[in-house]
Amino acid sequence: MPGKMATAVAEAVVARGLTLVPVGLTGATVEDESIDVSGVAVRLVRPDEREATLSAIAADDPATMVVDYTHPSAVNANVAAYAAANLSFVVGTTGGDEAAMRATVADGAASTAYALIAPNMGKQIVALQAALEAAAATFPGAFAGYTLSVTESHQSHKADTSGTAKANVAAFSALGAPLPVDAIVKVRVPADQVGEMGVPEAALSGHAFHTYRLVSGDGSVRFELQHNVCGRSVYAEGTVDACVFLAQRRAGGDAVRVYNMIDVLRAGEMS
Amino acid sequence: MPGKMATAVAEAVVARGLTLVPVGLTGATVEDESIDVSGVAVRLVRPDEREATLSAIAADDPATMVVDYTHPSAVNANVAAYAAANLSFVVGTTGGDEAAMRATVADGAASTAYALIAPNMGKQIVALQAALEAAAATFPGAFAGYTLSVTESHQSHKADTSGTAKANVAAFSALGAPLPVDAIVKVRVPADQVGEMGVPEAALSGHAFHTYRLVSGDGSVRFELQHNVCGRSVYAEGTVDACVFLAQRRAGGDAVRVYNMIDVLRAGEMS
């Protein structure tokens, strides 16, 4: 903290009526002593206090979950510290060495922590992506002869093509309608985002809009799929779901100790 | 024949470069002796000539496939005649006694025919429906808290709600976003179909447009799915795919002798 994503998760924790431990890890150069999260003063902890703080939290309540949305360069040292304190953790940071994160809580590791690691915490986005991959595996070539076009809009400073769009295009390719990644249209100009994609003005600084169109060879059949996200709420909510899921796995003493968002989604059948 | 759907299939057979046997079953009261299909004169055969005609076709080429898009009141007698002639058949007629159709080609039945019976021959529509059902089974409740709205447009004389829309709404319900069937909005007024749904004027007499919207509780996430069909081409193409699939099963002497469109879709992996 005070990163926007971690802060959004903390706000979602409070909104759900769960207990927010008012402590957040931060970088060595951050000057603030605390930040306000939904009226709660969250104390910011530098790296040199990290291990002692985590040990104290674990001593107070060993079932506490840690959420990590830090920089890729910081995530592995953080994860090693969570595991050393036997604190379970949810990692939404993309990048870093995931194999090393997994190893800290793998069978035979010294830690008793549980971990959930996922590059996308938006449950419904993850469900859509997994459903498309499953459809491609089950019905390969079902859309042969169709032409695919894809347009995605993100905040103007995002340089690369949407990873979700690329993953879904791979699934459409297996379904018979391939598209080169460089043919995915990136909309980065605010006026176009509002005019062409229908992005609300308020979401220009943070959104993820995707439109996929599939048209049959003779033009008589059209499929269109959109998934449009404003802000960070869906990721924050999914992260809290992940925490609740992981706490249940830990409380139940499950043998598996590393999970991802697909596992959270599948667990819906338990409700 | 000369029903519109059967005629569209015959046209698709010719367009694919397959051999169209220029014979079509028709009702007792039809006066025309033949109809033109893509320049081919197709002889129309009344019920009293049905058995003899089918026997002659089977004698000429036992691998000939029969396609049935007749009235529900006629389909079972037809199917019994196809099976008696050991001719394999594809049934797109909805209604009729499907169990009886299946029994004519079941293990131990006298016939050596193969059968493919499906209420919807549109491969991609079937794939979508199956994918939604699979997603609902795998990720139950993933869209809990979302609000679903559904609008469908069909030609003005269609009185009932789209069966595809109802099936997909059942899947969305299992995904956590239920909707009563009577809340599905039916658009049947041509001006609204053009203005609100974007139906081309030329397709007002035959189309199937569907729009599903899922909105998160806080409104920050929206999913939209459309599948819009003009005319009958997609069903005709799927029917030809079904014939090709069934001919391959028969040629291979497969033990299973009754199939549906899901089987055709799964077979995509063979290509």
mmCIF file with all atom_site columns, N, CA, C and O in Angstrom, chain A residues 124 130 138-140 142-143 146 218 220-230 233-234 265-266 268-269, chain B residues 124 130 138-140 142-143 146 218 220-230 233-234 265-266 268-269:
data_model
loop_
_atom_site.group_PDB
_atom_site.id
_atom_site.type_symbol
_atom_site.label_atom_id
_atom_site.label_alt_id
_atom_site.label_comp_id
_atom_site.label_asym_id
_atom_site.label_entity_id
_atom_site.label_seq_id
_atom_site.pdbx_PDB_ins_code
_atom_site.Cartn_x
_atom_site.Cartn_y
_atom_site.Cartn_z
_atom_site.occupancy
_atom_site.B_iso_or_equiv
_atom_site.pdbx_formal_charge
_atom_site.auth_seq_id
_atom_site.auth_comp_id
_atom_site.auth_asym_id
_atom_site.auth_atom_id
_atom_site.pdbx_PDB_model_num
ATOM 1   N N  . GLN A 1 124 ? -15.710 -13.286 -12.889 1.00 0.00 ? 124 GLN A N  1
ATOM 2   C CA . GLN A 1 124 ? -16.548 -13.495 -14.071 1.00 0.00 ? 124 GLN A CA 1
ATOM 3   C C  . GLN A 1 124 ? -15.707 -13.451 -15.352 1.00 0.00 ? 124 GLN A C  1
ATOM 4   O O  . GLN A 1 124 ? -15.993 -14.172 -16.309 1.00 0.00 ? 124 GLN A O  1
ATOM 5   N N  . ALA A 1 130 ? -12.144 -19.187 -19.081 1.00 0.00 ? 130 ALA A N  1
ATOM 6   C CA . ALA A 1 130 ? -12.088 -20.644 -18.912 1.00 0.00 ? 130 ALA A CA 1
ATOM 7   C C  . ALA A 1 130 ? -13.166 -21.329 -19.736 1.00 0.00 ? 130 ALA A C  1
ATOM 8   O O  . ALA A 1 130 ? -12.943 -22.403 -20.304 1.00 0.00 ? 130 ALA A O  1
ATOM 9   N N  . THR A 1 138 ? -13.568 -28.658 -26.513 1.00 0.00 ? 138 THR A N  1
ATOM 10  C CA . THR A 1 138 ? -14.671 -29.600 -26.747 1.00 0.00 ? 138 THR A CA 1
ATOM 11  C C  . THR A 1 138 ? -15.159 -29.552 -28.190 1.00 0.00 ? 138 THR A C  1
ATOM 12  O O  . THR A 1 138 ? -15.533 -30.589 -28.744 1.00 0.00 ? 138 THR A O  1
ATOM 13  N N  . PHE A 1 139 ? -15.195 -28.358 -28.770 1.00 0.00 ? 139 PHE A N  1
ATOM 14  C CA . PHE A 1 139 ? -15.778 -28.174 -30.109 1.00 0.00 ? 139 PHE A CA 1
ATOM 15  C C  . PHE A 1 139 ? -14.784 -27.527 -31.079 1.00 0.00 ? 139 PHE A C  1
ATOM 16  O O  . PHE A 1 139 ? -15.060 -26.476 -31.665 1.00 0.00 ? 139 PHE A O  1
ATOM 17  N N  . PRO A 1 140 ? -13.618 -28.146 -31.282 1.00 0.00 ? 140 PRO A N  1
ATOM 18  C CA . PRO A 1 140 ? -12.620 -27.515 -32.149 1.00 0.00 ? 140 PRO A CA 1
ATOM 19  C C  . PRO A 1 140 ? -13.161 -27.319 -33.558 1.00 0.00 ? 140 PRO A C  1
ATOM 20  O O  . PRO A 1 140 ? -13.795 -28.208 -34.117 1.00 0.00 ? 140 PRO A O  1
ATOM 21  N N  . ALA A 1 142 ? -15.596 -25.451 -34.566 1.00 0.00 ? 142 ALA A N  1
ATOM 22  C CA . ALA A 1 142 ? -17.040 -25.211 -34.700 1.00 0.00 ? 142 ALA A CA 1
ATOM 23  C C  . ALA A 1 142 ? -17.334 -23.898 -35.434 1.00 0.00 ? 142 ALA A C  1
ATOM 24  O O  . ALA A 1 142 ? -18.393 -23.757 -36.043 1.00 0.00 ? 142 ALA A O  1
ATOM 25  N N  . PHE A 1 143 ? -16.416 -22.944 -35.375 1.00 0.00 ? 143 PHE A N  1
ATOM 26  C CA . PHE A 1 143 ? -16.630 -21.653 -36.034 1.00 0.00 ? 143 PHE A CA 1
ATOM 27  C C  . PHE A 1 143 ? -15.766 -21.509 -37.289 1.00 0.00 ? 143 PHE A C  1
ATOM 28  O O  . PHE A 1 143 ? -15.476 -20.394 -37.717 1.00 0.00 ? 143 PHE A O  1
ATOM 29  N N  . TYR A 1 146 ? -15.797 -18.595 -40.069 1.00 0.00 ? 146 TYR A N  1
ATOM 30  C CA . TYR A 1 146 ? -16.191 -17.315 -39.473 1.00 0.00 ? 146 TYR A CA 1
ATOM 31  C C  . TYR A 1 146 ? -14.994 -16.359 -39.450 1.00 0.00 ? 146 TYR A C  1
ATOM 32  O O  . TYR A 1 146 ? -13.843 -16.784 -39.353 1.00 0.00 ? 146 TYR A O  1
ATOM 33  N N  . ASP A 1 218 ? -20.996 -16.119 -45.064 1.00 0.00 ? 218 ASP A N  1
ATOM 34  C CA . ASP A 1 218 ? -22.002 -15.454 -45.912 1.00 0.00 ? 218 ASP A CA 1
ATOM 35  C C  . ASP A 1 218 ? -22.626 -14.242 -45.222 1.00 0.00 ? 218 ASP A C  1
ATOM 36  O O  . ASP A 1 218 ? -23.527 -13.606 -45.777 1.00 0.00 ? 218 ASP A O  1
ATOM 37  N N  . SER A 1 220 ? -24.594 -14.057 -42.756 1.00 0.00 ? 220 SER A N  1
ATOM 38  C CA . SER A 1 220 ? -25.960 -14.205 -42.231 1.00 0.00 ? 220 SER A CA 1
ATOM 39  C C  . SER A 1 220 ? -26.013 -14.475 -40.727 1.00 0.00 ? 220 SER A C  1
ATOM 40  O O  . SER A 1 220 ? -27.071 -14.355 -40.112 1.00 0.00 ? 220 SER A O  1
ATOM 41  N N  . VAL A 1 221 ? -24.864 -14.828 -40.134 1.00 0.00 ? 221 VAL A N  1
ATOM 42  C CA . VAL A 1 221 ? -24.837 -15.122 -38.698 1.00 0.00 ? 221 VAL A CA 1
ATOM 43  C C  . VAL A 1 221 ? -23.764 -14.277 -38.030 1.00 0.00 ? 221 VAL A C  1
ATOM 44  O O  . VAL A 1 221 ? -22.631 -14.211 -38.515 1.00 0.00 ? 221 VAL A O  1
ATOM 45  N N  . ARG A 1 222 ? -24.149 -13.597 -36.954 1.00 0.00 ? 222 ARG A N  1
ATOM 46  C CA . ARG A 1 222 ? -23.212 -12.756 -36.218 1.00 0.00 ? 222 ARG A CA 1
ATOM 47  C C  . ARG A 1 222 ? -23.296 -13.060 -34.731 1.00 0.00 ? 222 ARG A C  1
ATOM 48  O O  . ARG A 1 222 ? -24.388 -13.137 -34.173 1.00 0.00 ? 222 ARG A O  1
ATOM 49  N N  . PHE A 1 223 ? -22.134 -13.223 -34.137 1.00 0.00 ? 223 PHE A N  1
ATOM 50  C CA . PHE A 1 223 ? -22.034 -13.328 -32.681 1.00 0.00 ? 223 PHE A CA 1
ATOM 51  C C  . PHE A 1 223 ? -21.263 -12.115 -32.195 1.00 0.00 ? 223 PHE A C  1
ATOM 52  O O  . PHE A 1 223 ? -20.298 -11.691 -32.828 1.00 0.00 ? 223 PHE A O  1
ATOM 53  N N  . GLU A 1 224 ? -21.688 -11.544 -31.092 1.00 0.00 ? 224 GLU A N  1
ATOM 54  C CA . GLU A 1 224 ? -20.915 -10.454 -30.488 1.00 0.00 ? 224 GLU A CA 1
ATOM 55  C C  . GLU A 1 224 ? -20.846 -10.686 -28.991 1.00 0.00 ? 224 GLU A C  1
ATOM 56  O O  . GLU A 1 224 ? -21.840 -11.054 -28.352 1.00 0.00 ? 224 GLU A O  1
ATOM 57  N N  . LEU A 1 225 ? -19.647 -10.510 -28.466 1.00 0.00 ? 225 LEU A N  1
ATOM 58  C CA . LEU A 1 225 ? -19.421 -10.690 -27.030 1.00 0.00 ? 225 LEU A CA 1
ATOM 59  C C  . LEU A 1 225 ? -18.693 -9.466  -26.508 1.00 0.00 ? 225 LEU A C  1
ATOM 60  O O  . LEU A 1 225 ? -17.700 -9.038  -27.099 1.00 0.00 ? 225 LEU A O  1
ATOM 61  N N  . GLN A 1 226 ? -19.208 -8.900  -25.448 1.00 0.00 ? 226 GLN A N  1
ATOM 62  C CA . GLN A 1 226 ? -18.514 -7.774  -24.797 1.00 0.00 ? 226 GLN A CA 1
ATOM 63  C C  . GLN A 1 226 ? -18.303 -8.085  -23.322 1.00 0.00 ? 226 GLN A C  1
ATOM 64  O O  . GLN A 1 226 ? -19.182 -8.669  -22.683 1.00 0.00 ? 226 GLN A O  1
ATOM 65  N N  . HIS A 1 227 ? -17.131 -7.725  -22.806 1.00 0.00 ? 227 HIS A N  1
ATOM 66  C CA . HIS A 1 227 ? -16.971 -7.692  -21.344 1.00 0.00 ? 227 HIS A CA 1
ATOM 67  C C  . HIS A 1 227 ? -16.294 -6.382  -20.997 1.00 0.00 ? 227 HIS A C  1
ATOM 68  O O  . HIS A 1 227 ? -15.173 -6.106  -21.421 1.00 0.00 ? 227 HIS A O  1
ATOM 69  N N  . ASN A 1 228 ? -17.040 -5.553  -20.285 1.00 0.00 ? 228 ASN A N  1
ATOM 70  C CA . ASN A 1 228 ? -16.662 -4.166  -20.052 1.00 0.00 ? 228 ASN A CA 1
ATOM 71  C C  . ASN A 1 228 ? -16.579 -3.880  -18.555 1.00 0.00 ? 228 ASN A C  1
ATOM 72  O O  . ASN A 1 228 ? -17.573 -3.978  -17.848 1.00 0.00 ? 228 ASN A O  1
ATOM 73  N N  . VAL A 1 229 ? -15.375 -3.555  -18.119 1.00 0.00 ? 229 VAL A N  1
ATOM 74  C CA . VAL A 1 229 ? -15.134 -3.318  -16.700 1.00 0.00 ? 229 VAL A CA 1
ATOM 75  C C  . VAL A 1 229 ? -14.728 -1.866  -16.489 1.00 0.00 ? 229 VAL A C  1
ATOM 76  O O  . VAL A 1 229 ? -13.823 -1.371  -17.172 1.00 0.00 ? 229 VAL A O  1
ATOM 77  N N  . CYS A 1 230 ? -15.395 -1.202  -15.545 1.00 0.00 ? 230 CYS A N  1
ATOM 78  C CA . CYS A 1 230 ? -14.985 0.138   -15.117 1.00 0.00 ? 230 CYS A CA 1
ATOM 79  C C  . CYS A 1 230 ? -14.358 0.028   -13.734 1.00 0.00 ? 230 CYS A C  1
ATOM 80  O O  . CYS A 1 230 ? -14.939 -0.597  -12.844 1.00 0.00 ? 230 CYS A O  1
ATOM 81  N N  . SER A 1 233 ? -13.366 -2.492  -8.944  1.00 0.00 ? 233 SER A N  1
ATOM 82  C CA . SER A 1 233 ? -14.239 -3.172  -7.991  1.00 0.00 ? 233 SER A CA 1
ATOM 83  C C  . SER A 1 233 ? -14.312 -4.679  -8.224  1.00 0.00 ? 233 SER A C  1
ATOM 84  O O  . SER A 1 233 ? -14.238 -5.469  -7.294  1.00 0.00 ? 233 SER A O  1
ATOM 85  N N  . VAL A 1 234 ? -14.417 -5.096  -9.511  1.00 0.00 ? 234 VAL A N  1
ATOM 86  C CA . VAL A 1 234 ? -14.578 -6.533  -9.788  1.00 0.00 ? 234 VAL A CA 1
ATOM 87  C C  . VAL A 1 234 ? -13.344 -7.311  -9.348  1.00 0.00 ? 234 VAL A C  1
ATOM 88  O O  . VAL A 1 234 ? -13.461 -8.437  -8.861  1.00 0.00 ? 234 VAL A O  1
ATOM 89  N N  . LEU A 1 265 ? -13.878 -20.337 -8.421  1.00 0.00 ? 265 LEU A N  1
ATOM 90  C CA . LEU A 1 265 ? -15.092 -20.426 -9.236  1.00 0.00 ? 265 LEU A CA 1
ATOM 91  C C  . LEU A 1 265 ? -15.753 -21.793 -9.098  1.00 0.00 ? 265 LEU A C  1
ATOM 92  O O  . LEU A 1 265 ? -16.969 -21.888 -8.941  1.00 0.00 ? 265 LEU A O  1
ATOM 93  N N  . ARG A 1 266 ? -14.957 -22.827 -9.161  1.00 0.00 ? 266 ARG A N  1
ATOM 94  C CA . ARG A 1 266 ? -15.521 -24.185 -9.036  1.00 0.00 ? 266 ARG A CA 1
ATOM 95  C C  . ARG A 1 266 ? -16.187 -24.381 -7.680  1.00 0.00 ? 266 ARG A C  1
ATOM 96  O O  . ARG A 1 266 ? -17.137 -25.128 -7.552  1.00 0.00 ? 266 ARG A O  1
ATOM 97  N N  . GLY A 1 268 ? -18.055 -22.575 -6.216  1.00 0.00 ? 268 GLY A N  1
ATOM 98  C CA . GLY A 1 268 ? -19.411 -22.035 -6.186  1.00 0.00 ? 268 GLY A CA 1
ATOM 99  C C  . GLY A 1 268 ? -20.448 -23.101 -5.934  1.00 0.00 ? 268 GLY A C  1
ATOM 100 O O  . GLY A 1 268 ? -21.515 -22.841 -5.392  1.00 0.00 ? 268 GLY A O  1
ATOM 101 N N  . GLU A 1 269 ? -20.137 -24.327 -6.323  1.00 0.00 ? 269 GLU A N  1
ATOM 102 C CA . GLU A 1 269 ? -21.094 -25.417 -6.132  1.00 0.00 ? 269 GLU A CA 1
ATOM 103 C C  . GLU A 1 269 ? -21.305 -25.726 -4.663  1.00 0.00 ? 269 GLU A C  1
ATOM 104 O O  . GLU A 1 269 ? -22.237 -26.425 -4.296  1.00 0.00 ? 269 GLU A O  1
ATOM 105 N N  . GLN B 1 124 ? -23.030 -23.419 -34.588 1.00 0.00 ? 124 GLN B N  1
ATOM 106 C CA . GLN B 1 124 ? -22.433 -22.426 -33.686 1.00 0.00 ? 124 GLN B CA 1
ATOM 107 C C  . GLN B 1 124 ? -23.402 -22.054 -32.556 1.00 0.00 ? 124 GLN B C  1
ATOM 108 O O  . GLN B 1 124 ? -22.985 -21.767 -31.436 1.00 0.00 ? 124 GLN B O  1
ATOM 109 N N  . ALA B 1 130 ? -24.265 -25.238 -25.567 1.00 0.00 ? 130 ALA B N  1
ATOM 110 C CA . ALA B 1 130 ? -23.554 -26.281 -24.824 1.00 0.00 ? 130 ALA B CA 1
ATOM 111 C C  . ALA B 1 130 ? -22.450 -25.687 -23.960 1.00 0.00 ? 130 ALA B C  1
ATOM 112 O O  . ALA B 1 130 ? -22.216 -26.137 -22.832 1.00 0.00 ? 130 ALA B O  1
ATOM 113 N N  . THR B 1 138 ? -19.709 -26.090 -14.359 1.00 0.00 ? 138 THR B N  1
ATOM 114 C CA . THR B 1 138 ? -18.354 -26.002 -13.818 1.00 0.00 ? 138 THR B CA 1
ATOM 115 C C  . THR B 1 138 ? -18.210 -24.873 -12.800 1.00 0.00 ? 138 THR B C  1
ATOM 116 O O  . THR B 1 138 ? -17.506 -25.014 -11.807 1.00 0.00 ? 138 THR B O  1
ATOM 117 N N  . PHE B 1 139 ? -18.878 -23.739 -13.075 1.00 0.00 ? 139 PHE B N  1
ATOM 118 C CA . PHE B 1 139 ? -18.716 -22.546 -12.239 1.00 0.00 ? 139 PHE B CA 1
ATOM 119 C C  . PHE B 1 139 ? -20.050 -22.051 -11.683 1.00 0.00 ? 139 PHE B C  1
ATOM 120 O O  . PHE B 1 139 ? -20.440 -20.894 -11.921 1.00 0.00 ? 139 PHE B O  1
ATOM 121 N N  . PRO B 1 140 ? -20.773 -22.890 -10.965 1.00 0.00 ? 140 PRO B N  1
ATOM 122 C CA . PRO B 1 140 ? -22.090 -22.468 -10.480 1.00 0.00 ? 140 PRO B CA 1
ATOM 123 C C  . PRO B 1 140 ? -21.986 -21.235 -9.590  1.00 0.00 ? 140 PRO B C  1
ATOM 124 O O  . PRO B 1 140 ? -21.113 -21.148 -8.737  1.00 0.00 ? 140 PRO B O  1
ATOM 125 N N  . ALA B 1 142 ? -21.018 -18.261 -10.354 1.00 0.00 ? 142 ALA B N  1
ATOM 126 C CA . ALA B 1 142 ? -19.935 -17.315 -10.637 1.00 0.00 ? 142 ALA B CA 1
ATOM 127 C C  . ALA B 1 142 ? -20.456 -15.900 -10.892 1.00 0.00 ? 142 ALA B C  1
ATOM 128 O O  . ALA B 1 142 ? -19.755 -14.927 -10.670 1.00 0.00 ? 142 ALA B O  1
ATOM 129 N N  . PHE B 1 143 ? -21.721 -15.779 -11.345 1.00 0.00 ? 143 PHE B N  1
ATOM 130 C CA . PHE B 1 143 ? -22.300 -14.467 -11.634 1.00 0.00 ? 143 PHE B CA 1
ATOM 131 C C  . PHE B 1 143 ? -23.327 -14.057 -10.576 1.00 0.00 ? 143 PHE B C  1
ATOM 132 O O  . PHE B 1 143 ? -24.203 -13.242 -10.852 1.00 0.00 ? 143 PHE B O  1
ATOM 133 N N  . TYR B 1 146 ? -25.231 -10.530 -10.138 1.00 0.00 ? 146 TYR B N  1
ATOM 134 C CA . TYR B 1 146 ? -25.431 -9.893  -11.439 1.00 0.00 ? 146 TYR B CA 1
ATOM 135 C C  . TYR B 1 146 ? -26.909 -9.905  -11.801 1.00 0.00 ? 146 TYR B C  1
ATOM 136 O O  . TYR B 1 146 ? -27.655 -10.794 -11.403 1.00 0.00 ? 146 TYR B O  1
ATOM 137 N N  . ASP B 1 218 ? -22.928 -3.408  -8.640  1.00 0.00 ? 218 ASP B N  1
ATOM 138 C CA . ASP B 1 218 ? -22.555 -1.992  -8.560  1.00 0.00 ? 218 ASP B CA 1
ATOM 139 C C  . ASP B 1 218 ? -22.514 -1.322  -9.936  1.00 0.00 ? 218 ASP B C  1
ATOM 140 O O  . ASP B 1 218 ? -22.143 -0.155  -10.039 1.00 0.00 ? 218 ASP B O  1
ATOM 141 N N  . SER B 1 220 ? -20.482 -1.717  -12.328 1.00 0.00 ? 220 SER B N  1
ATOM 142 C CA . SER B 1 220 ? -19.151 -1.440  -12.894 1.00 0.00 ? 220 SER B CA 1
ATOM 143 C C  . SER B 1 220 ? -18.712 -2.479  -13.922 1.00 0.00 ? 220 SER B C  1
ATOM 144 O O  . SER B 1 220 ? -17.745 -2.249  -14.653 1.00 0.00 ? 220 SER B O  1
ATOM 145 N N  . VAL B 1 221 ? -19.400 -3.623  -13.962 1.00 0.00 ? 221 VAL B N  1
ATOM 146 C CA . VAL B 1 221 ? -19.018 -4.674  -14.912 1.00 0.00 ? 221 VAL B CA 1
ATOM 147 C C  . VAL B 1 221 ? -20.234 -5.067  -15.741 1.00 0.00 ? 221 VAL B C  1
ATOM 148 O O  . VAL B 1 221 ? -21.320 -5.309  -15.196 1.00 0.00 ? 221 VAL B O  1
ATOM 149 N N  . ARG B 1 222 ? -20.064 -5.096  -17.046 1.00 0.00 ? 222 ARG B N  1
ATOM 150 C CA . ARG B 1 222 ? -21.142 -5.467  -17.957 1.00 0.00 ? 222 ARG B CA 1
ATOM 151 C C  . ARG B 1 222 ? -20.642 -6.512  -18.941 1.00 0.00 ? 222 ARG B C  1
ATOM 152 O O  . ARG B 1 222 ? -19.582 -6.351  -19.533 1.00 0.00 ? 222 ARG B O  1
ATOM 153 N N  . PHE B 1 223 ? -21.447 -7.542  -19.113 1.00 0.00 ? 223 PHE B N  1
ATOM 154 C CA . PHE B 1 223 ? -21.214 -8.518  -20.169 1.00 0.00 ? 223 PHE B CA 1
ATOM 155 C C  . PHE B 1 223 ? -22.389 -8.408  -21.121 1.00 0.00 ? 223 PHE B C  1
ATOM 156 O O  . PHE B 1 223 ? -23.538 -8.242  -20.693 1.00 0.00 ? 223 PHE B O  1
ATOM 157 N N  . GLU B 1 224 ? -22.106 -8.513  -22.414 1.00 0.00 ? 224 GLU B N  1
ATOM 158 C CA . GLU B 1 224 ? -23.191 -8.560  -23.390 1.00 0.00 ? 224 GLU B CA 1
ATOM 159 C C  . GLU B 1 224 ? -22.867 -9.635  -24.411 1.00 0.00 ? 224 GLU B C  1
ATOM 160 O O  . GLU B 1 224 ? -21.730 -9.753  -24.876 1.00 0.00 ? 224 GLU B O  1
ATOM 161 N N  . LEU B 1 225 ? -23.874 -10.425 -24.725 1.00 0.00 ? 225 LEU B N  1
ATOM 162 C CA . LEU B 1 225 ? -23.714 -11.494 -25.699 1.00 0.00 ? 225 LEU B CA 1
ATOM 163 C C  . LEU B 1 225 ? -24.852 -11.395 -26.702 1.00 0.00 ? 225 LEU B C  1
ATOM 164 O O  . LEU B 1 225 ? -26.015 -11.266 -26.311 1.00 0.00 ? 225 LEU B O  1
ATOM 165 N N  . GLN B 1 226 ? -24.501 -11.421 -27.975 1.00 0.00 ? 226 GLN B N  1
ATOM 166 C CA . GLN B 1 226 ? -25.521 -11.432 -29.024 1.00 0.00 ? 226 GLN B CA 1
ATOM 167 C C  . GLN B 1 226 ? -25.284 -12.617 -29.948 1.00 0.00 ? 226 GLN B C  1
ATOM 168 O O  . GLN B 1 226 ? -24.134 -12.932 -30.268 1.00 0.00 ? 226 GLN B O  1
ATOM 169 N N  . HIS B 1 227 ? -26.361 -13.286 -30.352 1.00 0.00 ? 227 HIS B N  1
ATOM 170 C CA . HIS B 1 227 ? -26.242 -14.200 -31.495 1.00 0.00 ? 227 HIS B CA 1
ATOM 171 C C  . HIS B 1 227 ? -27.416 -13.905 -32.413 1.00 0.00 ? 227 HIS B C  1
ATOM 172 O O  . HIS B 1 227 ? -28.564 -14.036 -32.049 1.00 0.00 ? 227 HIS B O  1
ATOM 173 N N  . ASN B 1 228 ? -27.051 -13.455 -33.621 1.00 0.00 ? 228 ASN B N  1
ATOM 174 C CA . ASN B 1 228 ? -28.028 -12.896 -34.559 1.00 0.00 ? 228 ASN B CA 1
ATOM 175 C C  . ASN B 1 228 ? -27.963 -13.650 -35.882 1.00 0.00 ? 228 ASN B C  1
ATOM 176 O O  . ASN B 1 228 ? -26.946 -13.647 -36.559 1.00 0.00 ? 228 ASN B O  1
ATOM 177 N N  . VAL B 1 229 ? -29.069 -14.311 -36.208 1.00 0.00 ? 229 VAL B N  1
ATOM 178 C CA . VAL B 1 229 ? -29.140 -15.126 -37.417 1.00 0.00 ? 229 VAL B CA 1
ATOM 179 C C  . VAL B 1 229 ? -30.166 -14.525 -38.371 1.00 0.00 ? 229 VAL B C  1
ATOM 180 O O  . VAL B 1 229 ? -31.299 -14.240 -37.971 1.00 0.00 ? 229 VAL B O  1
ATOM 181 N N  . CYS B 1 230 ? -29.763 -14.328 -39.626 1.00 0.00 ? 230 CYS B N  1
ATOM 182 C CA . CYS B 1 230 ? -30.694 -13.942 -40.685 1.00 0.00 ? 230 CYS B CA 1
ATOM 183 C C  . CYS B 1 230 ? -30.912 -15.148 -41.588 1.00 0.00 ? 230 CYS B C  1
ATOM 184 O O  . CYS B 1 230 ? -29.951 -15.772 -42.034 1.00 0.00 ? 230 CYS B O  1
ATOM 185 N N  . SER B 1 233 ? -29.630 -20.088 -43.696 1.00 0.00 ? 233 SER B N  1
ATOM 186 C CA . SER B 1 233 ? -28.369 -20.652 -44.192 1.00 0.00 ? 233 SER B CA 1
ATOM 187 C C  . SER B 1 233 ? -27.611 -21.427 -43.115 1.00 0.00 ? 233 SER B C  1
ATOM 188 O O  . SER B 1 233 ? -27.106 -22.517 -43.362 1.00 0.00 ? 233 SER B O  1
ATOM 189 N N  . VAL B 1 234 ? -27.542 -20.887 -41.898 1.00 0.00 ? 234 VAL B N  1
ATOM 190 C CA . VAL B 1 234 ? -26.753 -21.535 -40.843 1.00 0.00 ? 234 VAL B CA 1
ATOM 191 C C  . VAL B 1 234 ? -27.323 -22.907 -40.500 1.00 0.00 ? 234 VAL B C  1
ATOM 192 O O  . VAL B 1 234 ? -26.584 -23.851 -40.212 1.00 0.00 ? 234 VAL B O  1
ATOM 193 N N  . LEU B 1 265 ? -20.299 -31.451 -33.553 1.00 0.00 ? 265 LEU B N  1
ATOM 194 C CA . LEU B 1 265 ? -19.380 -30.427 -33.073 1.00 0.00 ? 265 LEU B CA 1
ATOM 195 C C  . LEU B 1 265 ? -18.112 -31.042 -32.487 1.00 0.00 ? 265 LEU B C  1
ATOM 196 O O  . LEU B 1 265 ? -17.005 -30.592 -32.768 1.00 0.00 ? 265 LEU B O  1
ATOM 197 N N  . ARG B 1 266 ? -18.283 -32.060 -31.676 1.00 0.00 ? 266 ARG B N  1
ATOM 198 C CA . ARG B 1 266 ? -17.109 -32.713 -31.075 1.00 0.00 ? 266 ARG B CA 1
ATOM 199 C C  . ARG B 1 266 ? -16.202 -33.302 -32.142 1.00 0.00 ? 266 ARG B C  1
ATOM 200 O O  . ARG B 1 266 ? -14.994 -33.376 -31.985 1.00 0.00 ? 266 ARG B O  1
ATOM 201 N N  . GLY B 1 268 ? -15.225 -32.127 -34.721 1.00 0.00 ? 268 GLY B N  1
ATOM 202 C CA . GLY B 1 268 ? -14.342 -31.119 -35.298 1.00 0.00 ? 268 GLY B CA 1
ATOM 203 C C  . GLY B 1 268 ? -12.881 -31.437 -35.077 1.00 0.00 ? 268 GLY B C  1
ATOM 204 O O  . GLY B 1 268 ? -12.015 -31.077 -35.861 1.00 0.00 ? 268 GLY B O  1
ATOM 205 N N  . GLU B 1 269 ? -12.605 -32.148 -33.995 1.00 0.00 ? 269 GLU B N  1
ATOM 206 C CA . GLU B 1 269 ? -11.210 -32.468 -33.668 1.00 0.00 ? 269 GLU B CA 1
ATOM 207 C C  . GLU B 1 269 ? -10.615 -33.450 -34.670 1.00 0.00 ? 269 GLU B C  1
ATOM 208 O O  . GLU B 1 269 ? -9.420  -33.648 -34.730 1.00 0.00 ? 269 GLU B O  1
#
